[in-house]
Short mmCIF file of C-alpha atoms and ligand atoms in Angstrom, two decimals:
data_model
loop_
_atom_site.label_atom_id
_atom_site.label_comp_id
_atom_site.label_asym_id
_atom_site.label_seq_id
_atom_site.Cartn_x
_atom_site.Cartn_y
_atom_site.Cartn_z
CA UNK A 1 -98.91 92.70 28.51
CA UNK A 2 -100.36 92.07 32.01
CA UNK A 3 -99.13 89.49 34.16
CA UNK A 4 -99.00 89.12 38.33
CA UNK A 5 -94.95 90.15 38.52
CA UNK A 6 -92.91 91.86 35.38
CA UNK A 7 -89.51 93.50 36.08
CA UNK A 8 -86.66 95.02 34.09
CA UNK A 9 -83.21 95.30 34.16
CA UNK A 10 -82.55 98.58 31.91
CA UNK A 11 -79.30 99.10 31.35
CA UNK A 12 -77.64 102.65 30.28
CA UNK A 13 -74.92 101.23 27.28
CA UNK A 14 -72.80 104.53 28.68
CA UNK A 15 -69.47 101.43 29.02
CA UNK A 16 -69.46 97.84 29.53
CA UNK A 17 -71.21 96.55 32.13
CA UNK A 18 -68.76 96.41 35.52
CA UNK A 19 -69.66 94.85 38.88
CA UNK A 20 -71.92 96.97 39.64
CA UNK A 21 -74.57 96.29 36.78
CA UNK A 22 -74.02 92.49 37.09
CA UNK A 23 -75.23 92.80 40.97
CA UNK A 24 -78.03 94.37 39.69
CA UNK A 25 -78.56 92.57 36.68
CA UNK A 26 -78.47 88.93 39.21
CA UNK A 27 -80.98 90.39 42.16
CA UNK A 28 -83.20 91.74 39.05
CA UNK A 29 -82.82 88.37 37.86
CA UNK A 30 -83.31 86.24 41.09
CA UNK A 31 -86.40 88.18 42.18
CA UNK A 32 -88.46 87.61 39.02
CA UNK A 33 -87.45 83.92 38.92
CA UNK A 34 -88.50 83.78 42.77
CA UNK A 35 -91.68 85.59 41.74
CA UNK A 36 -92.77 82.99 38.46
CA UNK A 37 -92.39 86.49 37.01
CA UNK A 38 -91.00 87.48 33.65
CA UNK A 39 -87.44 89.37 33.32
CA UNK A 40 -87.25 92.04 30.66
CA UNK A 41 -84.11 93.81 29.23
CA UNK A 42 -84.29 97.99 27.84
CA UNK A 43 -81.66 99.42 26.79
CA UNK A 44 -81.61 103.02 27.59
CA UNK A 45 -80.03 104.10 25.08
CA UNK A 46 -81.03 107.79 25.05
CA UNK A 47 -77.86 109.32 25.20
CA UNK A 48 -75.98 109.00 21.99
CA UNK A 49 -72.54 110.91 22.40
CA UNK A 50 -71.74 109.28 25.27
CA UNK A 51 -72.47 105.83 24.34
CA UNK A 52 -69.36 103.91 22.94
CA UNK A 53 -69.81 101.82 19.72
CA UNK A 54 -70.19 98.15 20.49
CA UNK A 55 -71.66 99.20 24.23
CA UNK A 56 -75.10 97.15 23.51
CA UNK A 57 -74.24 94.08 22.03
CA UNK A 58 -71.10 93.73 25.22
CA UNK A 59 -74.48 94.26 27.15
CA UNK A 60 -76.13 91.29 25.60
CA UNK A 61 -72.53 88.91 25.73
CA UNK A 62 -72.21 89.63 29.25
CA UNK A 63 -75.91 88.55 30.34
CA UNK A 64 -75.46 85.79 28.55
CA UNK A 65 -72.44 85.02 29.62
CA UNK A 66 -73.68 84.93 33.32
CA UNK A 67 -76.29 82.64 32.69
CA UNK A 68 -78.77 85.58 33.20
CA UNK A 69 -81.62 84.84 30.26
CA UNK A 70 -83.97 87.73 29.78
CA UNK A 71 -87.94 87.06 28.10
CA UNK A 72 -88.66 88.38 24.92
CA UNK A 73 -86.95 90.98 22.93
CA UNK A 74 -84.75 93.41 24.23
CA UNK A 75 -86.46 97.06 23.84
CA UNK A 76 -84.53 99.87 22.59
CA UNK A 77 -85.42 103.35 24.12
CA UNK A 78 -83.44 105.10 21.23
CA UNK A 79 -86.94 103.36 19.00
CA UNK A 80 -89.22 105.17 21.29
CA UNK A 81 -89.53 109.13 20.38
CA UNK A 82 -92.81 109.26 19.19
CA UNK A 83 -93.91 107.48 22.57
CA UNK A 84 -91.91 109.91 24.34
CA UNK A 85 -93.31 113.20 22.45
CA UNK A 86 -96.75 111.80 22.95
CA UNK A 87 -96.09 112.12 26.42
CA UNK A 88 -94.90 115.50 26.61
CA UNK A 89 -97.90 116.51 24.68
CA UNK A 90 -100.61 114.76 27.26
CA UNK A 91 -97.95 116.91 29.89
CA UNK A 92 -98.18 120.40 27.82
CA UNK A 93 -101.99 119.78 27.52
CA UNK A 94 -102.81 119.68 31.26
CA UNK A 95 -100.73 122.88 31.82
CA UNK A 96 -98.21 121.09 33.53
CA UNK A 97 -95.17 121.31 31.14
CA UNK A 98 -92.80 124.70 30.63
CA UNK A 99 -89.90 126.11 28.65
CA UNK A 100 -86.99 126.74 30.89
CA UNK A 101 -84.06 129.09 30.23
CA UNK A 102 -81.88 128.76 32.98
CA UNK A 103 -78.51 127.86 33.01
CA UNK A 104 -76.68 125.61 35.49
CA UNK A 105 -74.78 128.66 37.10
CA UNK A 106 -78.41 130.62 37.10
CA UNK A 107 -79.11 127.42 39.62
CA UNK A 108 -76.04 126.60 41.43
CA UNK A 109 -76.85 128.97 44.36
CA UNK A 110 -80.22 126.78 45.12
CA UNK A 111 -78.86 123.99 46.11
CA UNK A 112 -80.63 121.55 43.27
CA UNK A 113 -84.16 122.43 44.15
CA UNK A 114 -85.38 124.30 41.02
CA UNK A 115 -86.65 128.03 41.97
CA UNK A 116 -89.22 128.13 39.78
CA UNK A 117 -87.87 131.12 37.74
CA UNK A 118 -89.40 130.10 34.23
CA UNK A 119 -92.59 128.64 35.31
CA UNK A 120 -94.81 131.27 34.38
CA UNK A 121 -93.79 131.22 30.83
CA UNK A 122 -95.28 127.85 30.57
CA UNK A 123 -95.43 126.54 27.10
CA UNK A 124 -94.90 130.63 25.16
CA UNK A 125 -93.20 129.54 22.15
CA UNK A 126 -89.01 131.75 22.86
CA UNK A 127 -87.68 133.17 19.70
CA UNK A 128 -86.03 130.71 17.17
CA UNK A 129 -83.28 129.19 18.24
CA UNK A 130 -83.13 129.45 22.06
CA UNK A 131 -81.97 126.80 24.10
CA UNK A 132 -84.25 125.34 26.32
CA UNK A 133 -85.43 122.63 28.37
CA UNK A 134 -87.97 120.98 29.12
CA UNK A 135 -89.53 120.64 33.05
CA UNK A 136 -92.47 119.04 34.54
CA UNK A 137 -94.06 121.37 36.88
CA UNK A 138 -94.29 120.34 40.82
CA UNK A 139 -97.42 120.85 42.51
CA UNK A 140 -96.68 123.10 46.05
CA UNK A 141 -97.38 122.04 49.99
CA UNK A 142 -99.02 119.03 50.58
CA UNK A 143 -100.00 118.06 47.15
CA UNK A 144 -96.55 117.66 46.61
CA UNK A 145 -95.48 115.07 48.98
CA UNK A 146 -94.77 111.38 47.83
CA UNK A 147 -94.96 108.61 49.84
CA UNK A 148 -93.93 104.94 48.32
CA UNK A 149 -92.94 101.91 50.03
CA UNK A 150 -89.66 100.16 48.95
CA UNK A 151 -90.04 96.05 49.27
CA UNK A 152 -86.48 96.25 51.22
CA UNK A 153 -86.34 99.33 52.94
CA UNK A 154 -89.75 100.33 53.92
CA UNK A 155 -92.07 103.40 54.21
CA UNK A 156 -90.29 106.64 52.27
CA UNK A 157 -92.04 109.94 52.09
CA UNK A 158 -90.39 112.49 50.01
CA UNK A 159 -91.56 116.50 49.51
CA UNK A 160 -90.95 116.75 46.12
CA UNK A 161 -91.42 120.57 45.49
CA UNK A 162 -89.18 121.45 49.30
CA UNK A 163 -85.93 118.79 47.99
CA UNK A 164 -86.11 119.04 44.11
CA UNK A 165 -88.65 120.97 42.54
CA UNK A 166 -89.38 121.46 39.19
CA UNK A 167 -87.91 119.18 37.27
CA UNK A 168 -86.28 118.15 33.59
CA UNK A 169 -88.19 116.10 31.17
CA UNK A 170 -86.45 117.02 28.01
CA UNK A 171 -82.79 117.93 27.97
CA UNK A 172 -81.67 121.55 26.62
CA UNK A 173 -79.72 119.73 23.88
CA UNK A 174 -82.78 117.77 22.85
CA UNK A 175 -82.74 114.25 24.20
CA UNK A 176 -84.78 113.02 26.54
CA UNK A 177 -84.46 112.56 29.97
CA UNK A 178 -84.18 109.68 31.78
CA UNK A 179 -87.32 110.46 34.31
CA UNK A 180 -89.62 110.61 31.51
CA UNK A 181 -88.86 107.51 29.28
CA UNK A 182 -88.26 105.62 32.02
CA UNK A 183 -92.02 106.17 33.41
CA UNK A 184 -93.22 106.04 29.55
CA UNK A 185 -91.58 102.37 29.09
CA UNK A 186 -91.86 100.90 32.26
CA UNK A 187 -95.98 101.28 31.47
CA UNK A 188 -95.39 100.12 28.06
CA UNK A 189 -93.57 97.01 28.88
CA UNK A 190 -96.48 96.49 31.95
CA UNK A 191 -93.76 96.82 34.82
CA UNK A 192 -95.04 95.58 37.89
CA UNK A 193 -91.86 95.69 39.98
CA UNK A 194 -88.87 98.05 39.63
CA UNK A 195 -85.53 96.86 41.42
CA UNK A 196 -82.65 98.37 40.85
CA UNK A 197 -79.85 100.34 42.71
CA UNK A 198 -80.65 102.50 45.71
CA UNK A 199 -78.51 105.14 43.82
CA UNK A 200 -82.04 105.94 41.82
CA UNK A 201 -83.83 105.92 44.97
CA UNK A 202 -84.33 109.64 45.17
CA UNK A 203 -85.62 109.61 41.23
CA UNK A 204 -88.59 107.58 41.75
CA UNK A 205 -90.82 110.36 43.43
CA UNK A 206 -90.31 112.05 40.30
CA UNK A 207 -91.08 108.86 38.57
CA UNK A 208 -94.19 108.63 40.54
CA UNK A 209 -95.29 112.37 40.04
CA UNK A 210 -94.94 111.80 36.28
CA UNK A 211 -96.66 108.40 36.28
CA UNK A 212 -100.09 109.85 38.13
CA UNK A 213 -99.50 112.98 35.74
CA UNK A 214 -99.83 110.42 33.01
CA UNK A 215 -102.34 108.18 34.20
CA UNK A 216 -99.86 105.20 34.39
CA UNK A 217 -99.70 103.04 36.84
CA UNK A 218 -97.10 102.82 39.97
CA UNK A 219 -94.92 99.55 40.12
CA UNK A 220 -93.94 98.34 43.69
CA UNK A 221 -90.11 99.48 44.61
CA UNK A 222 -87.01 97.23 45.40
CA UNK A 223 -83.86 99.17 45.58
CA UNK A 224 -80.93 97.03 45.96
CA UNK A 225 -77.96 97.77 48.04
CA UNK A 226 -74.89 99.06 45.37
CA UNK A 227 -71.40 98.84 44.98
CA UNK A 228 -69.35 101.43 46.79
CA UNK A 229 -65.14 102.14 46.18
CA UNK A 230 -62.60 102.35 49.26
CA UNK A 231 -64.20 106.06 49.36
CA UNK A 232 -67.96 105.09 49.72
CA UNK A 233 -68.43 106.36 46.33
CA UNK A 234 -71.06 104.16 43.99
CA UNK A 235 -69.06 102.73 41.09
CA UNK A 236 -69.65 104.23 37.80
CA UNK A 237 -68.80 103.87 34.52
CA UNK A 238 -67.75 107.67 34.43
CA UNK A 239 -65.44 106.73 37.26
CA UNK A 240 -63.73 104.21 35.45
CA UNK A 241 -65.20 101.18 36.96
CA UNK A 242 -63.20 98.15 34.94
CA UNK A 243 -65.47 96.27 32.93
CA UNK A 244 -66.13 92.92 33.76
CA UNK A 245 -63.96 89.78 31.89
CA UNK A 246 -66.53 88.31 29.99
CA UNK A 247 -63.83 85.05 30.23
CA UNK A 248 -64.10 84.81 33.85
CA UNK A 249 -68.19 84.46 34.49
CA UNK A 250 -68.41 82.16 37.01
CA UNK A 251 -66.01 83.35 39.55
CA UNK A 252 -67.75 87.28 38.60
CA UNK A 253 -70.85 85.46 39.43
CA UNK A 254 -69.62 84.36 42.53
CA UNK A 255 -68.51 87.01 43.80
CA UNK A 256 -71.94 88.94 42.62
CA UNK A 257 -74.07 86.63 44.94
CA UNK A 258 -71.47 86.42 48.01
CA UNK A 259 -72.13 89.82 47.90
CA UNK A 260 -75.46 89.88 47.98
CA UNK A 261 -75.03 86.86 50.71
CA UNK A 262 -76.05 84.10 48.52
CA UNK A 263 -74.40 80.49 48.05
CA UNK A 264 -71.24 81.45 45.85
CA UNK A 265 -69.46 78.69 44.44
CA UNK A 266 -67.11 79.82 41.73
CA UNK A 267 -66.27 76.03 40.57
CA UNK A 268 -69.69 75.74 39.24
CA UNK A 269 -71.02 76.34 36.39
CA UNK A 270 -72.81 79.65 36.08
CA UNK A 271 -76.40 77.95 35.46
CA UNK A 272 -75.66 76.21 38.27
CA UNK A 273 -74.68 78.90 40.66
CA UNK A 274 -78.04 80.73 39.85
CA UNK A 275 -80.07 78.07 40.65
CA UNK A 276 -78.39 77.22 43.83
CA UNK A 277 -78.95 80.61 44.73
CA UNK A 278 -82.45 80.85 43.53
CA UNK A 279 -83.33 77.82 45.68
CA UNK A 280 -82.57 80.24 49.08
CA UNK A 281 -83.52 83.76 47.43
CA UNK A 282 -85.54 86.04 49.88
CA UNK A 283 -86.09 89.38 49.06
CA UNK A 284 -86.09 90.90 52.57
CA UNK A 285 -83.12 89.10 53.09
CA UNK A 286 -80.70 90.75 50.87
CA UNK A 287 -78.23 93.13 52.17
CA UNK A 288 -78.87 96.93 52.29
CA UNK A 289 -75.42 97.83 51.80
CA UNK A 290 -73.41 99.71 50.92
CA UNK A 291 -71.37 97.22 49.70
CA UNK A 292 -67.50 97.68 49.56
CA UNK A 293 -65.84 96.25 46.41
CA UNK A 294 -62.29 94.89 47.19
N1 LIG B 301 -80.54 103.18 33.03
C1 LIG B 301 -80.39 103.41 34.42
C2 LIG B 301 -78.97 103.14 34.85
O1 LIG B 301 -78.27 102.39 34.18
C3 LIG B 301 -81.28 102.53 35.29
C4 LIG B 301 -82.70 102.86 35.13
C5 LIG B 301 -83.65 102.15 36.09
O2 LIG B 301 -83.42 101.01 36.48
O3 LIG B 301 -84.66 102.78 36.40
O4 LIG B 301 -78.54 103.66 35.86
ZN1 ZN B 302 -85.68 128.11 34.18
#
């Protein structure tokens, strides 16, 4: 598919959605309509014990419940192995792919940067049986150094080998990780523009990396400001975030785009409260946050 603006909203099924997905989930939304653009769902659902049963279709109820229509079908990432193994073949066969060992306490003392400690081993097949992971490997000095500009926050450079190294592409207990099918579907879907929290922020050199690894293209950046507790802490499902009421959408609505300092009008329908706020959407003029949920 190629079109002038295609976004996602690609939501992990780890828990209903809470108030932090719908914020994303209406600035994902509001920016493609803004742009004439198409609005595609993925579920990334790559990570099977920890996704509750019933977790996607609550997904689907609670878009729909907003008022926030996505194009076409939704894709499943837990259909896409084959697209996923095809890519750590094209990584294995440019040298760039190795078997690592190591377990977390063999890497606690480097502060998250990956020493390099298995490199050399590159793709040596380990005796039967030995857990391993996957990682991608990180070019040194200069050649390592990403630079991307986000649509909100401007001009980031990042050295990828000095602040994280190495890095995972498939997990020692065999799925795969979220920096590689991530980069292998937003090309397959044709994503032209990624937005979505600033909590990834620090993934998408990796995502880049992979992407001119793999020949794929690099979609233009929008990282949107997220919700925050009393603590500054970004709301998660693992922290127990509440779900949101699926009977109460348009005052969750409302208080989604008062947030993100759009017209809020709970009395209205939902519909009615996008389009109002679609009718003053700016990109540049959403808030950076943090935002503080209370
Ligand atoms: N699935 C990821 C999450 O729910 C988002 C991935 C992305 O937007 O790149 O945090
Ligand atoms: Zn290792």
């Amino acid at each position: 598919m190629t079109h002038p603006y295609i976004s996602r909203f690609a939501p992990s099924p780890s828990g209903p959605l809470h108030f932090g997905s719908l914020l994303a989930a209406v600035a994902g939304w509001l920016d493609a309509r803004a742009a004439g653009g198409l609005w595609l769902l993925r579920i990334e659902d790559i990570d099977p014990p920890r996704e509750p049963s019933g977790a996607k279709q609550w997904i689907l109820d609670a878009l729909i419940a907003h008022g926030l229509h996505y194009d076409g079908e939704a894709m499943l990432q837990s259909g896409r192995d084959a697209a996923y193994a095809a890519a750590l073949d094209e990584l294995a066969a440019a040298g760039m792919l190795f078997r690592c060992t190591c377990t977390r306490q063999d890497l606690r003392a480097h502060g998250g940067v990956y020493p390099g400690t298995c490199r050399e081993r590159g793709m040596t097949p380990l005796p039967d049986g030995t857990p391993h992971a996957l990682r991608v490997r990180v070019p040194d000095g200069d050649a390592a150094r990403i630079r991307f500009q986000d649509r909100l926050r401007g001009a980031f450079e990042f050295d990828l080998a000095a602040e994280q190294g190495d890095f995972i592409v498939r997990r020692k207990d065999g799925l795969w990780a979220y920096q590689l099918a991530v980069v292998v579907d937003d090309a397959e879907q044709g994503i032209t523009d990624v937005v979505r929290g600033v909590d990834l922020l620090d993934s998408t050199p990796r995502q880049i990396h992979l992407q001119r690894l793999l020949g794929l293209p690099t979609p233009r950046y929008l990282h949107l400001p997220i919700l925050v507790d009393e603590r500054g802490d970004k709301l998660s499902k693992q922290a127990g975030a509440q779900g949101l009421d699926l009977a109460t959408p348009r005052a969750n609505l409302a208080r989604a785009l008062a947030w993100l300092d759009l017209p809020a009008d709970p009395g209205l329908d939902v519909g009615v409260q996008l389009q109002r706020a679609l009718a003053v959407y700016r990109p540049q003029n959403l808030p950076p946050g943090p935002i503080h949920l209370c």
